[in-house]
Amino acid sequence: MCEWPERPQVPWAFVVFLAAAGCVALQLRAGWVPGPGQAALLAAACAAALAAVRRIRPALVGRAAVAAAAVGLALVSGSLELASQARGRALLEGTPVSRLSLTTVSDAVEGTYGWSSEAEASLGGVTVGTVRLRSDVPLGLRETVEGVGTFSAPGEGDAAEMRGRGLLGTVRLSTIRGRAPAPGPLGAFARVRASLLEGFRPDASEAHAVAAALALGWRGALRSTGIADTVSAAGVSHLVAVSGAHLSVVAALFGGVASRARPLWARTAVTGVLTGCFVLLCAVPASALRAWAMALASSASQVAGRRASPLAALGCFGWLLCCLDPTAVSDLGFSLSCTCVACLALFGPWARAALDRVVPAPRPRPHAGALARALSSARSRCVSDLAAGLLCFAASAPMAASAFGTLSLAGPLCSMAAAPLFPVLLASSLAAVALAAVPVAGAVADLAATGAASVLLGICRAAAAFPWAVLPVEVPGAVGAVASVPAAAALLALWPRPRTAALRRGVALVLAAAFVVGALPWLEPPSLEVLDVGQGDALLLRDGPRAVLVDCGPPGGGLAASLRSRGVASLDAVVLTHQHDDHYGGLGELDGSVAVGSLVVAEGVGASLCEGVASAADALGAPVRDVSAGDAVQVGGWRLEALWPEGPVDGTENAHSLCLLATHARGLRALLAGDAERGELSRFVPAVGPVDVLKLGHHGSEASLDRACLGALRPSLCVASAGAGNAYGHPDPVCVTLVEGSGSRFLCTAEHGPVRVFADTSTGVRVSVGRPEALAA
């Protein structure tokens, strides 16, 4: 059992980097360029702070002055970046796109609006800035194009994000008049990468997609095959995103080449050049650039005979990057990478010591055999891997929850299971990509890479299959960005050294809580809930861990938040009754927060999806399924049978609404009418017979139903989904009077909030509402 490590010292350079990165990130999002008066006020505040430090701790004055100057330089760099963006945006707004030369700097991603990438815009050989580039054809990395199109500046909704990323706006190319490889070293590396990808064929299989992401940083095939969602749910996205772990393996592989250089400085230089070439082949992601710079700093320290400090290297490089490229601090991959590296450097020894006490160890024997030594070594490796996984999970969880609205609880264990496989997988992937054109050696390397990738995918799928693998959460962006800092500071200040018994009790409590969280979805009673999403429709049908959503409400209706608050992390299917934005507008909110198995639409709609639905479906990676009258969707104990329309439609009219009869094995029957009105209902309700619940068509409008429909259906409960104070007067008083006059109970989300009906009709329809006080009134 290892001893408790001493509290680590935090290098001043790392503290300065944290302060500079935080200030620059806030500055870019706010678009704040200080004027002379504000700059003078800041200088005066710094002088006052230095005077106070001099009185309290005179020895810290020098460091405090250096820190203030470093943060000030970073803010100056941020101001220059914002001023440059403003000038570039003004220039692009007044310049025809046909005069621009656009050089792509990122891989293209396919969507409903064509292919999207980032590109440097140049005018007369002078770089204006970076833009989001959209085109109808895919453009390669470091490819220069010219053509005809339009430029649009960021809107209010995405202005802060685009400022942070350094994007001036969006260029939409309608016609490409010329395209050619970009000149220079970066263009040469991009051409080599494109040639390797073409020979390796990442789209050949899911295993090839994983290998291409590992070896060359190509994630396009991961997105197109849907593997990216599986890897994310398993919490091992860092394994397929090029970072420090990749460079460590690459440096080890290149060790044989570098070992021929006798002096240490020569070996260091060769390794640095070779790993730098790997970073260039992977399109220079910020996280990989960070890892490469830190590796160079560590190697330089060894050459100089000094002890390397990962935190000091991270602080120096991070601050330098803040000054050279302020937009890098807004890159999520870079932020997560820095956070994990800092957490491992600060708390890695403490976490390993704590887990060493929790995980039982075999008693040492004087003459232990080879098997005992191997088991002891395997235990130590598992403890180290689990400690690293838990630390990275704890450090990145707030930021990941803020960005994606989910937490992968399976991440630490899945990372531990995949850690021994990672070096083999990366090495075989590099060999497979490099030898793809060599007949025998390429086939052997390809077999090894795809076999290892298949094992990794099996681990990910097994982890993602559990209901508790992904926990839906809602964390404000500001909280997620800074939550790790005070938590880390508190742990450093306390530096606890609990006893083994206390640690084991704590682990037992955490495991018990995880078991309870995992069991909760299975205990969820079958129910149908009309969600309160404003002036729109969204109905959630659940049966244990299985769930289906009928319609998604309007844009900004808070659908994703509603699902997260109910613990819904995955949907077997989303059914869209028709293509009006108050029924499909919230579909885009599900991307990154809720996994969707398939998208179900009426017959004919799949071939004529509107841009909003098609774009959201692409982002979700959900296949589209058409259903016609008589078809059914089975989810758990729920069966949703399509009753209308009777033939192909395009989904653009209320009369095209997909009407569903939802029945559960426990006896509940509900008719979900979408926006269909009495003219459509009269065609099929006589054959439906009595139902327990009627979700009124068209938000309870005057034309939603008549006495004949009510007489045929005889619902115990009628529910209308409408927004409070809507301009349409929904629900219409005529409809309400008609329902209540028939003896049915009437509820509306505008007044009662979400309405939930439980599928247990042994004692009648059991209902709960979000605002019970409205029932008493």
Short mmCIF file of N, CA and C in Angstrom, two decimals, residues 611-762:
data_model
loop_
_atom_site.label_atom_id
_atom_site.label_comp_id
_atom_site.label_asym_id
_atom_site.label_seq_id
_atom_site.Cartn_x
_atom_site.Cartn_y
_atom_site.Cartn_z
N GLU A 611 -36.37 21.56 -44.69
CA GLU A 611 -34.97 21.73 -44.31
C GLU A 611 -34.77 21.57 -42.81
N GLY A 612 -35.70 22.10 -42.00
CA GLY A 612 -35.54 22.00 -40.55
C GLY A 612 -35.53 20.58 -40.06
N VAL A 613 -36.47 19.76 -40.55
CA VAL A 613 -36.55 18.36 -40.12
C VAL A 613 -35.35 17.58 -40.64
N ALA A 614 -35.01 17.75 -41.92
CA ALA A 614 -33.90 17.00 -42.51
C ALA A 614 -32.59 17.33 -41.82
N SER A 615 -32.37 18.61 -41.52
CA SER A 615 -31.13 19.02 -40.86
C SER A 615 -31.03 18.40 -39.47
N ALA A 616 -32.13 18.43 -38.73
CA ALA A 616 -32.11 17.85 -37.38
C ALA A 616 -31.92 16.34 -37.44
N ALA A 617 -32.56 15.68 -38.41
CA ALA A 617 -32.41 14.23 -38.55
C ALA A 617 -30.97 13.85 -38.88
N ASP A 618 -30.33 14.66 -39.74
CA ASP A 618 -28.92 14.42 -40.06
C ASP A 618 -28.05 14.55 -38.81
N ALA A 619 -28.30 15.61 -38.04
CA ALA A 619 -27.49 15.84 -36.84
C ALA A 619 -27.68 14.71 -35.83
N LEU A 620 -28.89 14.20 -35.72
CA LEU A 620 -29.17 13.12 -34.77
C LEU A 620 -28.68 11.77 -35.27
N GLY A 621 -28.46 11.66 -36.57
CA GLY A 621 -28.09 10.38 -37.14
C GLY A 621 -29.21 9.36 -37.07
N ALA A 622 -30.46 9.84 -37.10
CA ALA A 622 -31.62 8.96 -36.96
C ALA A 622 -32.18 8.59 -38.33
N PRO A 623 -32.32 7.31 -38.64
CA PRO A 623 -32.94 6.93 -39.91
C PRO A 623 -34.41 7.31 -39.93
N VAL A 624 -34.93 7.65 -41.11
CA VAL A 624 -36.32 8.08 -41.27
C VAL A 624 -37.15 6.89 -41.75
N ARG A 625 -38.29 6.67 -41.09
CA ARG A 625 -39.18 5.56 -41.44
C ARG A 625 -40.56 6.11 -41.76
N ASP A 626 -41.10 5.72 -42.90
CA ASP A 626 -42.46 6.11 -43.28
C ASP A 626 -43.45 5.04 -42.82
N VAL A 627 -44.61 5.48 -42.33
CA VAL A 627 -45.67 4.55 -41.96
C VAL A 627 -46.97 5.00 -42.63
N SER A 628 -47.80 4.06 -42.96
CA SER A 628 -49.10 4.35 -43.55
C SER A 628 -50.18 3.75 -42.68
N ALA A 629 -51.44 4.04 -42.99
CA ALA A 629 -52.56 3.55 -42.20
C ALA A 629 -52.49 2.03 -42.06
N GLY A 630 -52.54 1.57 -40.81
CA GLY A 630 -52.44 0.15 -40.53
C GLY A 630 -51.09 -0.28 -40.00
N ASP A 631 -50.04 0.51 -40.27
CA ASP A 631 -48.72 0.21 -39.72
C ASP A 631 -48.68 0.56 -38.24
N ALA A 632 -47.73 -0.03 -37.52
CA ALA A 632 -47.65 0.22 -36.08
C ALA A 632 -46.19 0.34 -35.66
N VAL A 633 -45.97 1.11 -34.59
CA VAL A 633 -44.66 1.26 -33.94
C VAL A 633 -44.79 0.67 -32.54
N GLN A 634 -43.94 -0.31 -32.21
CA GLN A 634 -43.98 -0.96 -30.90
C GLN A 634 -42.79 -0.50 -30.08
N VAL A 635 -43.06 0.08 -28.91
CA VAL A 635 -42.02 0.52 -27.99
C VAL A 635 -42.40 0.03 -26.60
N GLY A 636 -41.68 -0.96 -26.09
CA GLY A 636 -42.04 -1.53 -24.80
C GLY A 636 -43.45 -2.10 -24.88
N GLY A 637 -44.27 -1.72 -23.90
CA GLY A 637 -45.66 -2.16 -23.90
C GLY A 637 -46.59 -1.29 -24.72
N TRP A 638 -46.06 -0.24 -25.32
CA TRP A 638 -46.88 0.68 -26.12
C TRP A 638 -46.92 0.22 -27.59
N ARG A 639 -48.10 0.31 -28.16
CA ARG A 639 -48.27 0.06 -29.59
C ARG A 639 -48.97 1.27 -30.20
N LEU A 640 -48.30 1.91 -31.15
CA LEU A 640 -48.84 3.10 -31.80
C LEU A 640 -49.22 2.72 -33.23
N GLU A 641 -50.51 2.64 -33.47
CA GLU A 641 -51.02 2.26 -34.78
C GLU A 641 -51.45 3.49 -35.56
N ALA A 642 -50.97 3.59 -36.80
CA ALA A 642 -51.34 4.72 -37.66
C ALA A 642 -52.75 4.51 -38.21
N LEU A 643 -53.62 5.52 -38.03
CA LEU A 643 -55.00 5.45 -38.52
C LEU A 643 -55.24 6.38 -39.71
N TRP A 644 -54.46 7.43 -39.79
CA TRP A 644 -54.63 8.46 -40.83
C TRP A 644 -53.28 9.11 -41.06
N PRO A 645 -52.97 9.53 -42.25
CA PRO A 645 -53.75 9.59 -43.49
C PRO A 645 -53.79 8.23 -44.21
N GLU A 646 -54.70 8.14 -45.14
CA GLU A 646 -54.93 6.88 -45.83
C GLU A 646 -53.99 6.69 -47.02
N GLY A 647 -53.30 7.73 -47.46
CA GLY A 647 -52.39 7.63 -48.60
C GLY A 647 -51.20 8.56 -48.42
N PRO A 648 -50.30 8.61 -49.40
CA PRO A 648 -49.11 9.46 -49.30
C PRO A 648 -49.47 10.94 -49.19
N VAL A 649 -48.73 11.66 -48.35
CA VAL A 649 -48.91 13.11 -48.17
C VAL A 649 -47.52 13.73 -48.06
N ASP A 650 -47.47 15.06 -48.11
CA ASP A 650 -46.18 15.72 -47.92
C ASP A 650 -46.05 16.36 -46.54
N GLY A 651 -47.10 16.27 -45.72
CA GLY A 651 -47.03 16.73 -44.35
C GLY A 651 -47.07 18.23 -44.16
N THR A 652 -47.52 18.97 -45.16
CA THR A 652 -47.51 20.43 -45.06
C THR A 652 -48.85 21.01 -44.59
N GLU A 653 -49.88 20.17 -44.46
CA GLU A 653 -51.20 20.65 -44.05
C GLU A 653 -51.64 19.96 -42.77
N ASN A 654 -52.53 20.65 -42.01
CA ASN A 654 -53.08 20.02 -40.81
C ASN A 654 -53.76 18.70 -41.14
N ALA A 655 -54.43 18.65 -42.29
CA ALA A 655 -55.15 17.44 -42.68
C ALA A 655 -54.21 16.28 -42.98
N HIS A 656 -52.91 16.56 -43.12
CA HIS A 656 -51.93 15.50 -43.36
C HIS A 656 -51.43 14.87 -42.07
N SER A 657 -51.92 15.34 -40.93
CA SER A 657 -51.39 14.89 -39.64
C SER A 657 -51.51 13.39 -39.47
N LEU A 658 -50.44 12.79 -38.98
CA LEU A 658 -50.44 11.37 -38.66
C LEU A 658 -51.23 11.18 -37.36
N CYS A 659 -52.34 10.48 -37.42
CA CYS A 659 -53.17 10.20 -36.25
C CYS A 659 -52.87 8.79 -35.75
N LEU A 660 -52.64 8.65 -34.44
CA LEU A 660 -52.18 7.40 -33.87
C LEU A 660 -53.12 6.92 -32.77
N LEU A 661 -53.35 5.63 -32.74
CA LEU A 661 -54.05 5.00 -31.62
C LEU A 661 -52.99 4.34 -30.76
N ALA A 662 -52.77 4.91 -29.59
CA ALA A 662 -51.75 4.39 -28.67
C ALA A 662 -52.43 3.49 -27.65
N THR A 663 -52.01 2.26 -27.60
CA THR A 663 -52.57 1.30 -26.64
C THR A 663 -51.45 0.67 -25.86
N HIS A 664 -51.72 0.41 -24.58
CA HIS A 664 -50.74 -0.24 -23.72
C HIS A 664 -51.30 -1.56 -23.23
N ALA A 665 -50.40 -2.48 -22.94
CA ALA A 665 -50.82 -3.82 -22.51
C ALA A 665 -51.66 -3.79 -21.24
N ARG A 666 -51.52 -2.73 -20.46
CA ARG A 666 -52.31 -2.64 -19.22
C ARG A 666 -53.71 -2.09 -19.46
N GLY A 667 -54.07 -1.79 -20.71
CA GLY A 667 -55.45 -1.45 -21.01
C GLY A 667 -55.72 -0.02 -21.42
N LEU A 668 -54.74 0.88 -21.32
CA LEU A 668 -54.99 2.28 -21.68
C LEU A 668 -55.06 2.42 -23.20
N ARG A 669 -56.06 3.17 -23.68
CA ARG A 669 -56.22 3.48 -25.10
C ARG A 669 -56.30 4.99 -25.25
N ALA A 670 -55.46 5.54 -26.14
CA ALA A 670 -55.44 6.99 -26.35
C ALA A 670 -55.35 7.29 -27.83
N LEU A 671 -56.13 8.28 -28.27
CA LEU A 671 -56.07 8.73 -29.66
C LEU A 671 -55.29 10.04 -29.70
N LEU A 672 -54.21 10.04 -30.47
CA LEU A 672 -53.35 11.21 -30.62
C LEU A 672 -53.59 11.78 -32.00
N ALA A 673 -54.23 12.97 -32.05
CA ALA A 673 -54.76 13.48 -33.32
C ALA A 673 -53.87 14.48 -34.01
N GLY A 674 -52.70 14.85 -33.45
CA GLY A 674 -51.86 15.84 -34.10
C GLY A 674 -52.61 17.15 -34.30
N ASP A 675 -52.66 17.64 -35.54
CA ASP A 675 -53.45 18.84 -35.86
C ASP A 675 -54.68 18.50 -36.70
N ALA A 676 -55.01 17.20 -36.77
CA ALA A 676 -56.19 16.80 -37.55
C ALA A 676 -57.46 17.35 -36.89
N GLU A 677 -58.44 17.67 -37.71
CA GLU A 677 -59.69 18.24 -37.21
C GLU A 677 -60.85 17.29 -37.48
N ARG A 678 -62.07 17.75 -37.20
CA ARG A 678 -63.22 16.85 -37.25
C ARG A 678 -63.45 16.23 -38.62
N GLY A 679 -63.07 16.93 -39.69
CA GLY A 679 -63.24 16.37 -41.03
C GLY A 679 -62.43 15.10 -41.21
N GLU A 680 -61.21 15.08 -40.68
CA GLU A 680 -60.38 13.89 -40.79
C GLU A 680 -60.81 12.83 -39.78
N LEU A 681 -61.10 13.27 -38.53
CA LEU A 681 -61.48 12.30 -37.50
C LEU A 681 -62.73 11.52 -37.88
N SER A 682 -63.67 12.20 -38.54
CA SER A 682 -64.93 11.54 -38.87
C SER A 682 -64.73 10.36 -39.83
N ARG A 683 -63.58 10.31 -40.51
CA ARG A 683 -63.32 9.25 -41.47
C ARG A 683 -62.93 7.94 -40.80
N PHE A 684 -62.38 7.99 -39.57
CA PHE A 684 -61.89 6.74 -38.98
C PHE A 684 -62.35 6.48 -37.54
N VAL A 685 -62.86 7.50 -36.81
CA VAL A 685 -63.21 7.26 -35.40
C VAL A 685 -64.34 6.25 -35.21
N PRO A 686 -65.29 6.09 -36.13
CA PRO A 686 -66.31 5.07 -35.89
C PRO A 686 -65.71 3.68 -35.72
N ALA A 687 -64.59 3.40 -36.41
CA ALA A 687 -63.97 2.08 -36.30
C ALA A 687 -63.04 1.97 -35.10
N VAL A 688 -62.72 3.10 -34.48
CA VAL A 688 -61.79 3.08 -33.34
C VAL A 688 -62.51 2.61 -32.07
N GLY A 689 -63.69 3.15 -31.86
CA GLY A 689 -64.42 2.80 -30.65
C GLY A 689 -63.98 3.65 -29.47
N PRO A 690 -64.46 3.33 -28.27
CA PRO A 690 -64.16 4.14 -27.09
C PRO A 690 -62.67 4.16 -26.76
N VAL A 691 -62.21 5.33 -26.28
CA VAL A 691 -60.83 5.49 -25.82
C VAL A 691 -60.85 6.11 -24.43
N ASP A 692 -59.76 5.96 -23.73
CA ASP A 692 -59.64 6.57 -22.40
C ASP A 692 -59.22 8.03 -22.49
N VAL A 693 -58.32 8.33 -23.44
CA VAL A 693 -57.76 9.68 -23.55
C VAL A 693 -57.81 10.12 -25.01
N LEU A 694 -58.20 11.36 -25.22
CA LEU A 694 -58.14 11.98 -26.54
C LEU A 694 -57.25 13.21 -26.46
N LYS A 695 -56.13 13.15 -27.17
CA LYS A 695 -55.31 14.36 -27.31
C LYS A 695 -55.93 15.14 -28.46
N LEU A 696 -56.58 16.24 -28.14
CA LEU A 696 -57.36 16.99 -29.11
C LEU A 696 -56.49 17.49 -30.27
N GLY A 697 -57.07 17.45 -31.46
CA GLY A 697 -56.37 17.96 -32.62
C GLY A 697 -56.32 19.47 -32.66
N HIS A 698 -55.25 20.00 -33.28
CA HIS A 698 -55.10 21.44 -33.52
C HIS A 698 -55.31 22.27 -32.25
N HIS A 699 -54.72 21.79 -31.15
CA HIS A 699 -54.63 22.55 -29.90
C HIS A 699 -56.00 22.91 -29.31
N GLY A 700 -57.01 22.11 -29.65
CA GLY A 700 -58.35 22.40 -29.11
C GLY A 700 -59.05 23.53 -29.82
N SER A 701 -58.84 23.64 -31.15
CA SER A 701 -59.52 24.69 -31.90
C SER A 701 -61.01 24.37 -32.03
N GLU A 702 -61.77 25.33 -32.52
CA GLU A 702 -63.22 25.15 -32.66
C GLU A 702 -63.54 24.01 -33.62
N ALA A 703 -62.65 23.79 -34.62
CA ALA A 703 -62.90 22.76 -35.63
C ALA A 703 -62.26 21.42 -35.27
N SER A 704 -61.75 21.26 -34.03
CA SER A 704 -61.01 20.05 -33.70
C SER A 704 -61.90 18.81 -33.61
N LEU A 705 -63.16 18.95 -33.22
CA LEU A 705 -64.04 17.78 -33.13
C LEU A 705 -65.50 18.24 -33.07
N ASP A 706 -66.40 17.27 -33.14
CA ASP A 706 -67.83 17.57 -33.04
C ASP A 706 -68.48 16.50 -32.17
N ARG A 707 -69.81 16.63 -32.00
CA ARG A 707 -70.53 15.70 -31.12
C ARG A 707 -70.46 14.26 -31.62
N ALA A 708 -70.45 14.10 -32.94
CA ALA A 708 -70.40 12.74 -33.49
C ALA A 708 -69.08 12.06 -33.12
N CYS A 709 -67.98 12.81 -33.21
CA CYS A 709 -66.67 12.24 -32.85
C CYS A 709 -66.63 11.90 -31.36
N LEU A 710 -67.12 12.83 -30.54
CA LEU A 710 -67.14 12.56 -29.10
C LEU A 710 -68.02 11.36 -28.76
N GLY A 711 -69.15 11.26 -29.46
CA GLY A 711 -70.04 10.14 -29.21
C GLY A 711 -69.41 8.80 -29.58
N ALA A 712 -68.60 8.78 -30.64
CA ALA A 712 -67.97 7.54 -31.06
C ALA A 712 -66.79 7.17 -30.16
N LEU A 713 -66.05 8.19 -29.69
CA LEU A 713 -64.84 7.92 -28.90
C LEU A 713 -65.12 7.80 -27.41
N ARG A 714 -66.08 8.59 -26.90
CA ARG A 714 -66.44 8.60 -25.49
C ARG A 714 -65.21 8.63 -24.56
N PRO A 715 -64.32 9.61 -24.74
CA PRO A 715 -63.10 9.66 -23.91
C PRO A 715 -63.42 10.07 -22.47
N SER A 716 -62.67 9.50 -21.53
CA SER A 716 -62.78 9.93 -20.14
C SER A 716 -62.06 11.25 -19.93
N LEU A 717 -61.00 11.49 -20.71
CA LEU A 717 -60.19 12.69 -20.57
C LEU A 717 -59.84 13.23 -21.95
N CYS A 718 -59.99 14.54 -22.14
CA CYS A 718 -59.53 15.23 -23.34
C CYS A 718 -58.45 16.24 -22.94
N VAL A 719 -57.34 16.25 -23.66
CA VAL A 719 -56.22 17.13 -23.35
C VAL A 719 -55.89 17.97 -24.58
N ALA A 720 -55.73 19.27 -24.36
CA ALA A 720 -55.28 20.18 -25.41
C ALA A 720 -53.89 20.70 -25.04
N SER A 721 -53.01 20.79 -26.03
CA SER A 721 -51.67 21.34 -25.81
C SER A 721 -51.62 22.73 -26.44
N ALA A 722 -51.47 23.75 -25.60
CA ALA A 722 -51.46 25.14 -26.09
C ALA A 722 -50.62 25.99 -25.16
N GLY A 723 -50.18 27.13 -25.67
CA GLY A 723 -49.39 28.05 -24.87
C GLY A 723 -50.26 29.08 -24.17
N ALA A 724 -49.88 29.46 -22.98
CA ALA A 724 -50.65 30.44 -22.22
C ALA A 724 -50.69 31.77 -22.96
N GLY A 725 -51.88 32.36 -23.09
CA GLY A 725 -52.05 33.65 -23.74
C GLY A 725 -51.71 33.65 -25.21
N ASN A 726 -51.86 32.51 -25.90
CA ASN A 726 -51.51 32.46 -27.32
C ASN A 726 -52.46 33.32 -28.14
N ALA A 727 -51.98 33.77 -29.29
CA ALA A 727 -52.75 34.70 -30.12
C ALA A 727 -53.87 34.02 -30.89
N TYR A 728 -53.95 32.69 -30.84
CA TYR A 728 -54.95 31.97 -31.63
C TYR A 728 -56.23 31.68 -30.84
N GLY A 729 -56.22 31.98 -29.56
CA GLY A 729 -57.38 31.69 -28.72
C GLY A 729 -57.57 30.23 -28.42
N HIS A 730 -56.50 29.44 -28.50
CA HIS A 730 -56.56 28.01 -28.18
C HIS A 730 -56.41 27.81 -26.66
N PRO A 731 -57.19 26.90 -26.09
CA PRO A 731 -58.29 26.13 -26.70
C PRO A 731 -59.54 26.99 -26.88
N ASP A 732 -60.27 26.72 -27.93
CA ASP A 732 -61.46 27.51 -28.22
C ASP A 732 -62.57 27.20 -27.22
N PRO A 733 -63.29 28.22 -26.71
CA PRO A 733 -64.38 27.96 -25.74
C PRO A 733 -65.44 27.01 -26.29
N VAL A 734 -65.69 27.03 -27.60
CA VAL A 734 -66.67 26.11 -28.19
C VAL A 734 -66.24 24.67 -27.97
N CYS A 735 -64.95 24.41 -28.17
CA CYS A 735 -64.41 23.06 -27.98
C CYS A 735 -64.50 22.65 -26.51
N VAL A 736 -64.12 23.54 -25.62
CA VAL A 736 -64.15 23.24 -24.19
C VAL A 736 -65.58 22.92 -23.74
N THR A 737 -66.53 23.74 -24.17
CA THR A 737 -67.93 23.52 -23.80
C THR A 737 -68.44 22.19 -24.34
N LEU A 738 -68.06 21.88 -25.56
CA LEU A 738 -68.50 20.62 -26.18
C LEU A 738 -67.96 19.42 -25.40
N VAL A 739 -66.68 19.48 -25.01
CA VAL A 739 -66.08 18.36 -24.27
C VAL A 739 -66.73 18.21 -22.91
N GLU A 740 -66.82 19.29 -22.17
CA GLU A 740 -67.38 19.20 -20.82
C GLU A 740 -68.85 18.85 -20.85
N GLY A 741 -69.56 19.27 -21.89
CA GLY A 741 -70.98 18.92 -22.01
C GLY A 741 -71.20 17.45 -22.28
N SER A 742 -70.18 16.77 -22.83
CA SER A 742 -70.32 15.34 -23.11
C SER A 742 -70.01 14.47 -21.90
N GLY A 743 -69.59 15.12 -20.79
CA GLY A 743 -69.25 14.36 -19.59
C GLY A 743 -67.78 14.01 -19.49
N SER A 744 -66.97 14.40 -20.48
CA SER A 744 -65.52 14.15 -20.43
C SER A 744 -64.83 15.24 -19.62
N ARG A 745 -63.69 14.89 -19.07
CA ARG A 745 -62.87 15.85 -18.34
C ARG A 745 -61.95 16.57 -19.32
N PHE A 746 -61.79 17.89 -19.16
CA PHE A 746 -60.97 18.68 -20.07
C PHE A 746 -59.78 19.27 -19.32
N LEU A 747 -58.57 19.10 -19.87
CA LEU A 747 -57.36 19.69 -19.31
C LEU A 747 -56.56 20.31 -20.45
N CYS A 748 -55.83 21.38 -20.11
CA CYS A 748 -54.99 22.06 -21.11
C CYS A 748 -53.65 22.42 -20.49
N THR A 749 -52.58 22.23 -21.24
CA THR A 749 -51.24 22.52 -20.71
C THR A 749 -51.06 24.00 -20.41
N ALA A 750 -51.76 24.88 -21.11
CA ALA A 750 -51.64 26.31 -20.84
C ALA A 750 -52.06 26.65 -19.42
N GLU A 751 -53.02 25.91 -18.88
CA GLU A 751 -53.55 26.18 -17.54
C GLU A 751 -53.01 25.22 -16.51
N HIS A 752 -52.88 23.95 -16.87
CA HIS A 752 -52.55 22.92 -15.89
C HIS A 752 -51.11 22.44 -15.97
N GLY A 753 -50.33 22.93 -16.94
CA GLY A 753 -48.96 22.45 -17.09
C GLY A 753 -48.97 21.06 -17.73
N PRO A 754 -47.86 20.33 -17.64
CA PRO A 754 -47.82 19.00 -18.24
C PRO A 754 -48.87 18.08 -17.63
N VAL A 755 -49.50 17.29 -18.49
CA VAL A 755 -50.57 16.38 -18.06
C VAL A 755 -50.07 14.95 -18.28
N ARG A 756 -50.02 14.17 -17.20
CA ARG A 756 -49.52 12.79 -17.29
C ARG A 756 -50.62 11.81 -16.94
N VAL A 757 -50.80 10.83 -17.82
CA VAL A 757 -51.82 9.79 -17.63
C VAL A 757 -51.11 8.46 -17.47
N PHE A 758 -51.40 7.74 -16.40
CA PHE A 758 -50.74 6.47 -16.13
C PHE A 758 -51.55 5.32 -16.72
N ALA A 759 -50.81 4.38 -17.31
CA ALA A 759 -51.45 3.27 -18.02
C ALA A 759 -51.86 2.18 -17.05
N ASP A 760 -52.78 2.51 -16.16
CA ASP A 760 -53.33 1.50 -15.24
C ASP A 760 -54.80 1.84 -15.04
N THR A 761 -55.63 1.24 -15.86
CA THR A 761 -57.06 1.60 -15.87
C THR A 761 -57.90 0.68 -15.00
N SER A 762 -57.23 -0.08 -14.11
CA SER A 762 -58.01 -0.96 -13.24
C SER A 762 -58.90 -0.17 -12.30
#
